[in-house]
Amino acid sequence: IMPGWFSEISPMWPGEAHSLKVEKFLFEGKSDYQDVVVFESATYGRVLVLDGVIQLTQRDECAYQEMITHLPLCSIPNPKKVLVVGGGDGGVLREVSRHKSIEQIDICEIDKLVVDVAKEFFPDVAVGFDDPRVNLHIGDGVAFLKEVPEGTYDAIIVDSSDPVGPAQALFERPFYKSLDRALRPGGVICTQAESLWLHMPIIKDIVAACRHTFKGSINYAWTSVPTYPSGVIGFMLCSTAGPSVNFREPCNPIEKAMDDKPSSRRPLKFYNSAMHAAAFSLPQFAREELEHL
Ligand code: AAT
């Protein structure tokens, strides 16, 4: 490990570690769930790290937060009620609130320290909490979903950390079942679904579990996020039984979906309809491994 640099080391990506030069450590704390660190990097702005794993940087958070949100919300007409699981930094909330059809945004984040740290160190991300449609619940997403009445949400976005630690249950079959139950017919989920370069066995498990659970369409999408392991991240998009959803051709394009009222939110930096369509093109090795699951 080089002095003055942060290296992201984990058994989830053995033999490699992306490193960022540290200008200054801004926060180091420990919650009931995880170690929380914020540092100022030389080239990616401020960085949020949980249990040694990068969750976001100021420079590239736009790619992940915009894609994980607008891929599902632009794929259904008139989304009104949305649930976010994880996402305690507020970035996904910021993106959901761009949609003018939205009436209610619930969020269930396990770790209050993530919310507090985001509000202090990442105001451009935590701005998502300022929307009056947002209801924050601090608790485990698995327990929260058990209490949700059947058919409540149009879309559920699972912005979760990797399947080691508090997020492990968010990658298991009973949790997918509870998502399916919580959605209205034709409702959609979008979950953080790891890297094609590193996690093919995990991705195969996710796809198989979703095929088993969701009776609508099942699609894997991916995009580029330079500070995530291997520089890419994927998303699992599924719809329930009911009105069919074609994720590849968004029926609710972002230009029409977005609020046209003047707003303090920054404009989109990453997502557009061409990026949406492109996200579903998979490299040959992935196509071969995923198509017959
Ligand atoms: N938008 C930033 C990216 C994230 S954040 C993941 C969030 O999920 C964290 O705030 C974490 O505290 C929360 N979380 C973990 N487990 C649970 C749970 N069981 N219930 C509710 N919230 C939970 C993801 C970055 C992906 C990194 C890829 N390597």
GROMACS .gro file of C-alpha atoms and ligand atoms in nm:
model
  322
    1ILE     CA    1   0.000   0.000   0.000
    2MET     CA    2   0.141   0.338  -0.104
    3PRO     CA    3   0.159   0.607   0.166
    4GLY     CA    4  -0.080   0.892   0.095
    5TRP     CA    5  -0.301   0.677  -0.128
    6PHE     CA    6  -0.629   0.494  -0.060
    7SER     CA    7  -0.643   0.143  -0.207
    8GLU     CA    8  -0.970  -0.043  -0.235
    9ILE     CA    9  -0.882  -0.397  -0.127
   10SER     CA   10  -1.147  -0.669  -0.097
   11PRO     CA   11  -1.184  -1.044  -0.145
   12MET     CA   12  -1.462  -0.951  -0.390
   13TRP     CA   13  -1.192  -0.837  -0.633
   14PRO     CA   14  -0.884  -1.043  -0.544
   15GLY     CA   15  -0.551  -0.951  -0.700
   16GLU     CA   16  -0.639  -0.592  -0.788
   17ALA     CA   17  -0.701  -0.266  -0.604
   18HIS     CA   18  -0.797   0.067  -0.751
   19SER     CA   19  -0.614   0.352  -0.576
   20LEU     CA   20  -0.684   0.722  -0.532
   21LYS     CA   21  -0.437   0.983  -0.406
   22VAL     CA   22  -0.561   1.127  -0.075
   23GLU     CA   23  -0.535   1.503  -0.018
   24LYS     CA   24  -0.697   1.494   0.325
   25PHE     CA   25  -0.907   1.270   0.549
   26LEU     CA   26  -1.226   1.460   0.641
   27PHE     CA   27  -1.415   1.203   0.852
   28GLU     CA   28  -1.350   0.864   1.009
   29GLY     CA   29  -1.623   0.697   1.215
   30LYS     CA   30  -1.787   0.369   1.300
   31SER     CA   31  -2.159   0.298   1.310
   32ASP     CA   32  -2.337  -0.015   1.436
   33TYR     CA   33  -2.307  -0.151   1.081
   34GLN     CA   34  -1.985  -0.034   0.919
   35ASP     CA   35  -1.674   0.188   0.911
   36VAL     CA   36  -1.747   0.520   0.746
   37VAL     CA   37  -1.469   0.729   0.590
   38VAL     CA   38  -1.473   1.049   0.384
   39PHE     CA   39  -1.161   1.185   0.217
   40GLU     CA   40  -1.072   1.453  -0.032
   41SER     CA   41  -0.902   1.290  -0.331
   42ALA     CA   42  -0.660   1.457  -0.571
   43THR     CA   43  -0.870   1.397  -0.884
   44TYR     CA   44  -1.223   1.273  -0.801
   45GLY     CA   45  -1.331   1.524  -0.534
   46ARG     CA   46  -1.467   1.391  -0.207
   47VAL     CA   47  -1.500   1.014  -0.167
   48LEU     CA   48  -1.738   0.816   0.060
   49VAL     CA   49  -1.602   0.478   0.173
   50LEU     CA   50  -1.795   0.211   0.371
   51ASP     CA   51  -1.597  -0.083   0.514
   52GLY     CA   52  -1.311  -0.002   0.279
   53VAL     CA   53  -1.529   0.004  -0.034
   54ILE     CA   54  -1.592   0.321  -0.241
   55GLN     CA   55  -1.963   0.411  -0.249
   56LEU     CA   56  -1.939   0.738  -0.438
   57THR     CA   57  -1.710   1.016  -0.549
   58GLN     CA   58  -1.818   1.368  -0.640
   59ARG     CA   59  -1.679   1.336  -0.989
   60ASP     CA   60  -1.848   1.017  -1.108
   61GLU     CA   61  -2.154   0.973  -0.882
   62CYS     CA   62  -2.366   1.113  -1.167
   63ALA     CA   63  -2.316   0.798  -1.375
   64TYR     CA   64  -2.437   0.550  -1.113
   65GLN     CA   65  -2.716   0.756  -0.955
   66GLU     CA   66  -2.862   0.874  -1.286
   67MET     CA   67  -2.856   0.529  -1.447
   68ILE     CA   68  -2.991   0.328  -1.151
   69THR     CA   69  -3.282   0.573  -1.127
   70HIS     CA   70  -3.379   0.668  -1.481
   71LEU     CA   71  -3.340   0.317  -1.630
   72PRO     CA   72  -3.644   0.198  -1.430
   73LEU     CA   73  -3.841   0.524  -1.408
   74CYS     CA   74  -3.822   0.600  -1.780
   75SER     CA   75  -3.939   0.245  -1.858
   76ILE     CA   76  -4.289   0.281  -1.711
   77PRO     CA   77  -4.562   0.540  -1.771
   78ASN     CA   78  -4.635   0.784  -1.487
   79PRO     CA   79  -4.437   0.647  -1.191
   80LYS     CA   80  -4.602   0.783  -0.875
   81LYS     CA   81  -4.478   0.586  -0.574
   82VAL     CA   82  -4.114   0.484  -0.550
   83LEU     CA   83  -3.917   0.303  -0.280
   84VAL     CA   84  -3.539   0.333  -0.248
   85VAL     CA   85  -3.359   0.065  -0.041
   86GLY     CA   86  -3.011   0.178   0.072
   87GLY     CA   87  -2.901   0.497  -0.100
   88GLY     CA   88  -2.858   0.686   0.228
   89ASP     CA   89  -2.643   0.948   0.057
   90GLY     CA   90  -2.959   1.089  -0.110
   91GLY     CA   91  -2.830   1.077  -0.468
   92VAL     CA   92  -3.099   0.844  -0.597
   93LEU     CA   93  -3.363   1.060  -0.424
   94ARG     CA   94  -3.226   1.362  -0.609
   95GLU     CA   95  -3.270   1.175  -0.938
   96VAL     CA   96  -3.618   1.035  -0.858
   97SER     CA   97  -3.741   1.383  -0.771
   98ARG     CA   98  -3.667   1.506  -1.125
   99HIS     CA   99  -3.974   1.310  -1.241
  100LYS     CA  100  -4.283   1.528  -1.234
  101SER     CA  101  -4.526   1.232  -1.203
  102ILE     CA  102  -4.379   1.130  -0.863
  103GLU     CA  103  -4.604   1.174  -0.558
  104GLN     CA  104  -4.426   0.973  -0.289
  105ILE     CA  105  -4.063   0.871  -0.240
  106ASP     CA  106  -3.993   0.634   0.051
  107ILE     CA  107  -3.637   0.543   0.144
  108CYS     CA  108  -3.517   0.272   0.381
  109GLU     CA  109  -3.147   0.305   0.467
  110ILE     CA  110  -2.997   0.090   0.740
  111ASP     CA  111  -2.732   0.333   0.859
  112LYS     CA  112  -2.820   0.681   0.989
  113LEU     CA  113  -2.450   0.772   0.994
  114VAL     CA  114  -2.441   0.752   0.612
  115VAL     CA  115  -2.727   1.005   0.594
  116ASP     CA  116  -2.562   1.242   0.845
  117VAL     CA  117  -2.222   1.221   0.676
  118ALA     CA  118  -2.376   1.281   0.331
  119LYS     CA  119  -2.557   1.591   0.458
  120GLU     CA  120  -2.234   1.728   0.600
  121PHE     CA  121  -1.983   1.638   0.328
  122PHE     CA  122  -2.186   1.582   0.008
  123PRO     CA  123  -2.449   1.857  -0.004
  124ASP     CA  124  -2.496   1.823  -0.384
  125VAL     CA  125  -2.593   1.458  -0.332
  126ALA     CA  126  -2.785   1.485  -0.002
  127VAL     CA  127  -2.994   1.763  -0.162
  128GLY     CA  128  -3.222   1.469  -0.251
  129PHE     CA  129  -3.353   1.471   0.108
  130ASP     CA  130  -3.487   1.826   0.070
  131ASP     CA  131  -3.775   1.720  -0.156
  132PRO     CA  132  -4.103   1.729   0.040
  133ARG     CA  133  -4.218   1.402  -0.122
  134VAL     CA  134  -3.936   1.210   0.055
  135ASN     CA  135  -4.004   0.996   0.368
  136LEU     CA  136  -3.688   0.865   0.536
  137HIS     CA  137  -3.698   0.538   0.732
  138ILE     CA  138  -3.387   0.421   0.913
  139GLY     CA  139  -3.385   0.042   0.924
  140ASP     CA  140  -3.305  -0.283   0.746
  141GLY     CA  141  -3.454  -0.302   0.397
  142VAL     CA  142  -3.547  -0.668   0.446
  143ALA     CA  143  -3.757  -0.593   0.756
  144PHE     CA  144  -3.911  -0.283   0.591
  145LEU     CA  145  -4.030  -0.479   0.285
  146LYS     CA  146  -4.205  -0.734   0.507
  147GLU     CA  147  -4.437  -0.459   0.634
  148VAL     CA  148  -4.518  -0.302   0.293
  149PRO     CA  149  -4.876  -0.376   0.180
  150GLU     CA  150  -4.902  -0.577  -0.142
  151GLY     CA  151  -4.905  -0.374  -0.464
  152THR     CA  152  -4.783  -0.047  -0.312
  153TYR     CA  153  -4.505   0.076  -0.541
  154ASP     CA  154  -4.461   0.154  -0.911
  155ALA     CA  155  -4.085   0.111  -0.883
  156ILE     CA  156  -3.830  -0.005  -0.625
  157ILE     CA  157  -3.465   0.093  -0.657
  158VAL     CA  158  -3.218  -0.114  -0.454
  159ASP     CA  159  -2.909   0.105  -0.420
  160SER     CA  160  -2.720  -0.138  -0.205
  161SER     CA  161  -2.363  -0.205  -0.111
  162ASP     CA  162  -2.194  -0.532  -0.206
  163PRO     CA  163  -2.323  -0.868  -0.075
  164VAL     CA  164  -2.084  -0.885   0.221
  165GLY     CA  165  -2.195  -0.721   0.545
  166PRO     CA  166  -2.534  -0.552   0.596
  167ALA     CA  167  -2.640  -0.582   0.229
  168GLN     CA  168  -2.600  -0.960   0.197
  169ALA     CA  169  -2.971  -1.038   0.243
  170LEU     CA  170  -3.056  -0.788  -0.033
  171PHE     CA  171  -2.912  -1.039  -0.284
  172GLU     CA  172  -3.117  -1.339  -0.166
  173ARG     CA  173  -3.438  -1.496  -0.298
  174PRO     CA  174  -3.674  -1.409  -0.009
  175PHE     CA  175  -3.587  -1.043  -0.060
  176TYR     CA  176  -3.666  -1.056  -0.434
  177LYS     CA  177  -3.997  -1.224  -0.346
  178SER     CA  178  -4.079  -0.937  -0.109
  179LEU     CA  179  -3.996  -0.682  -0.383
  180ASP     CA  180  -4.228  -0.861  -0.626
  181ARG     CA  181  -4.508  -0.854  -0.367
  182ALA     CA  182  -4.459  -0.484  -0.291
  183LEU     CA  183  -4.498  -0.383  -0.657
  184ARG     CA  184  -4.820  -0.314  -0.844
  185PRO     CA  185  -4.882  -0.523  -1.159
  186GLY     CA  186  -4.634  -0.409  -1.425
  187GLY     CA  187  -4.416  -0.242  -1.158
  188VAL     CA  188  -4.037  -0.253  -1.190
  189ILE     CA  189  -3.723  -0.303  -0.983
  190CYS     CA  190  -3.369  -0.190  -1.051
  191THR     CA  191  -3.092  -0.325  -0.829
  192GLN     CA  192  -2.717  -0.267  -0.805
  193ALA     CA  193  -2.586  -0.580  -0.978
  194GLU     CA  194  -2.205  -0.577  -0.963
  195SER     CA  195  -1.942  -0.603  -1.239
  196LEU     CA  196  -1.943  -0.820  -1.551
  197TRP     CA  197  -1.563  -0.835  -1.533
  198LEU     CA  198  -1.545  -0.951  -1.171
  199HIS     CA  199  -1.870  -1.106  -1.056
  200MET     CA  200  -2.015  -1.332  -1.325
  201PRO     CA  201  -2.107  -1.604  -1.068
  202ILE     CA  202  -2.293  -1.350  -0.850
  203ILE     CA  203  -2.465  -1.202  -1.156
  204LYS     CA  204  -2.574  -1.550  -1.270
  205ASP     CA  205  -2.726  -1.610  -0.927
  206ILE     CA  206  -2.908  -1.276  -0.938
  207VAL     CA  207  -3.045  -1.341  -1.288
  208ALA     CA  208  -3.155  -1.694  -1.192
  209ALA     CA  209  -3.326  -1.572  -0.875
  210CYS     CA  210  -3.504  -1.295  -1.068
  211ARG     CA  211  -3.617  -1.532  -1.348
  212HIS     CA  212  -3.765  -1.750  -1.076
  213THR     CA  213  -3.940  -1.460  -0.899
  214PHE     CA  214  -4.048  -1.195  -1.151
  215LYS     CA  215  -4.299  -1.298  -1.415
  216GLY     CA  216  -4.248  -0.997  -1.645
  217SER     CA  217  -3.925  -0.906  -1.827
  218ILE     CA  218  -3.575  -0.961  -1.691
  219ASN     CA  219  -3.284  -0.754  -1.823
  220TYR     CA  220  -2.924  -0.687  -1.726
  221ALA     CA  221  -2.784  -0.340  -1.802
  222TRP     CA  222  -2.444  -0.189  -1.728
  223THR     CA  223  -2.252   0.133  -1.739
  224SER     CA  224  -1.915   0.292  -1.675
  225VAL     CA  225  -1.824   0.421  -1.327
  226PRO     CA  226  -1.447   0.471  -1.308
  227THR     CA  227  -1.419   0.445  -0.927
  228TYR     CA  228  -1.621   0.123  -0.894
  229PRO     CA  229  -1.423  -0.205  -0.909
  230SER     CA  230  -1.313  -0.275  -1.269
  231GLY     CA  231  -1.469   0.056  -1.374
  232VAL     CA  232  -1.813  -0.078  -1.459
  233ILE     CA  233  -2.131  -0.158  -1.268
  234GLY     CA  234  -2.444  -0.346  -1.362
  235PHE     CA  235  -2.813  -0.318  -1.288
  236MET     CA  236  -3.080  -0.587  -1.273
  237LEU     CA  237  -3.410  -0.465  -1.418
  238CYS     CA  238  -3.723  -0.675  -1.375
  239SER     CA  239  -4.095  -0.625  -1.406
  240THR     CA  240  -4.380  -0.807  -1.235
  241ALA     CA  241  -4.667  -0.989  -1.403
  242GLY     CA  242  -4.911  -0.741  -1.556
  243PRO     CA  243  -4.870  -0.473  -1.824
  244SER     CA  244  -4.554  -0.566  -2.014
  245VAL     CA  245  -4.244  -0.351  -1.987
  246ASN     CA  246  -3.989  -0.312  -2.265
  247PHE     CA  247  -3.686  -0.180  -2.080
  248ARG     CA  248  -3.488  -0.131  -2.398
  249GLU     CA  249  -3.724   0.125  -2.547
  250PRO     CA  250  -3.819   0.364  -2.269
  251CYS     CA  251  -4.188   0.458  -2.295
  252ASN     CA  252  -4.141   0.752  -2.057
  253PRO     CA  253  -3.844   0.938  -2.213
  254ILE     CA  254  -3.657   1.164  -1.976
  255GLU     CA  255  -3.724   1.491  -2.160
  256LYS     CA  256  -4.099   1.443  -2.117
  257ALA     CA  257  -4.076   1.289  -1.770
  258MET     CA  258  -3.875   1.567  -1.611
  259ASP     CA  259  -4.016   1.853  -1.419
  260ASP     CA  260  -3.990   2.167  -1.632
  261LYS     CA  261  -4.025   2.402  -1.335
  262PRO     CA  262  -3.708   2.604  -1.270
  263SER     CA  263  -3.505   2.415  -1.012
  264SER     CA  264  -3.191   2.437  -0.806
  265ARG     CA  265  -3.096   2.085  -0.916
  266ARG     CA  266  -2.802   2.058  -1.152
  267PRO     CA  267  -2.886   1.935  -1.504
  268LEU     CA  268  -2.830   1.569  -1.594
  269LYS     CA  269  -2.465   1.491  -1.668
  270PHE     CA  270  -2.471   1.129  -1.779
  271TYR     CA  271  -2.810   0.974  -1.858
  272ASN     CA  272  -2.989   1.024  -2.189
  273SER     CA  273  -3.209   0.800  -2.403
  274ALA     CA  274  -2.916   0.678  -2.614
  275MET     CA  275  -2.722   0.575  -2.299
  276HIS     CA  276  -3.038   0.399  -2.179
  277ALA     CA  277  -3.070   0.189  -2.493
  278ALA     CA  278  -2.694   0.118  -2.509
  279ALA     CA  279  -2.685  -0.005  -2.147
  280PHE     CA  280  -2.859  -0.330  -2.245
  281SER     CA  281  -2.598  -0.434  -2.504
  282LEU     CA  282  -2.389  -0.706  -2.344
  283PRO     CA  283  -2.046  -0.836  -2.442
  284GLN     CA  284  -2.054  -1.179  -2.605
  285PHE     CA  285  -1.922  -1.370  -2.299
  286ALA     CA  286  -2.197  -1.225  -2.080
  287ARG     CA  287  -2.469  -1.281  -2.335
  288GLU     CA  288  -2.372  -1.647  -2.364
  289GLU     CA  289  -2.362  -1.700  -1.987
  290LEU     CA  290  -2.683  -1.517  -1.905
  291GLU     CA  291  -2.920  -1.601  -2.190
  292HIS     CA  292  -3.011  -1.957  -2.089
  293LEU     CA  293  -3.054  -1.897  -1.719
  294AAT     N1  294  -2.540   0.567  -0.378
  294AAT     C1  295  -2.420   0.518  -0.322
  294AAT     C2  296  -2.394   0.381  -0.355
  294AAT     C3  297  -2.414   0.275  -0.274
  294AAT     S1  298  -2.471   0.303  -0.120
  294AAT     C4  299  -2.531   0.158  -0.050
  294AAT     C5  300  -2.608   0.187   0.079
  294AAT     O1  301  -2.682   0.070   0.117
  294AAT     C6  302  -2.523   0.224   0.203
  294AAT     O2  303  -2.561   0.351   0.249
  294AAT     C7  304  -2.557   0.114   0.305
  294AAT     O3  305  -2.557   0.161   0.439
  294AAT     C8  306  -2.695   0.071   0.258
  294AAT     N2  307  -2.738  -0.063   0.302
  294AAT     C9  308  -2.662  -0.176   0.312
  294AAT     N3  309  -2.735  -0.278   0.357
  294AAT    C10  310  -2.862  -0.233   0.375
  294AAT    C11  311  -2.984  -0.293   0.420
  294AAT     N4  312  -2.988  -0.421   0.456
  294AAT     N5  313  -3.096  -0.215   0.425
  294AAT    C12  314  -3.092  -0.085   0.390
  294AAT     N6  315  -2.979  -0.023   0.347
  294AAT    C13  316  -2.865  -0.095   0.340
  294AAT    C14  317  -2.379   0.140  -0.330
  294AAT    C15  318  -2.239   0.131  -0.379
  294AAT    C16  319  -2.206   0.004  -0.453
  294AAT    C17  320  -2.057  -0.028  -0.448
  294AAT    C18  321  -2.014  -0.122  -0.554
  294AAT     N7  322  -1.883  -0.180  -0.526
   0.00000   0.00000   0.00000
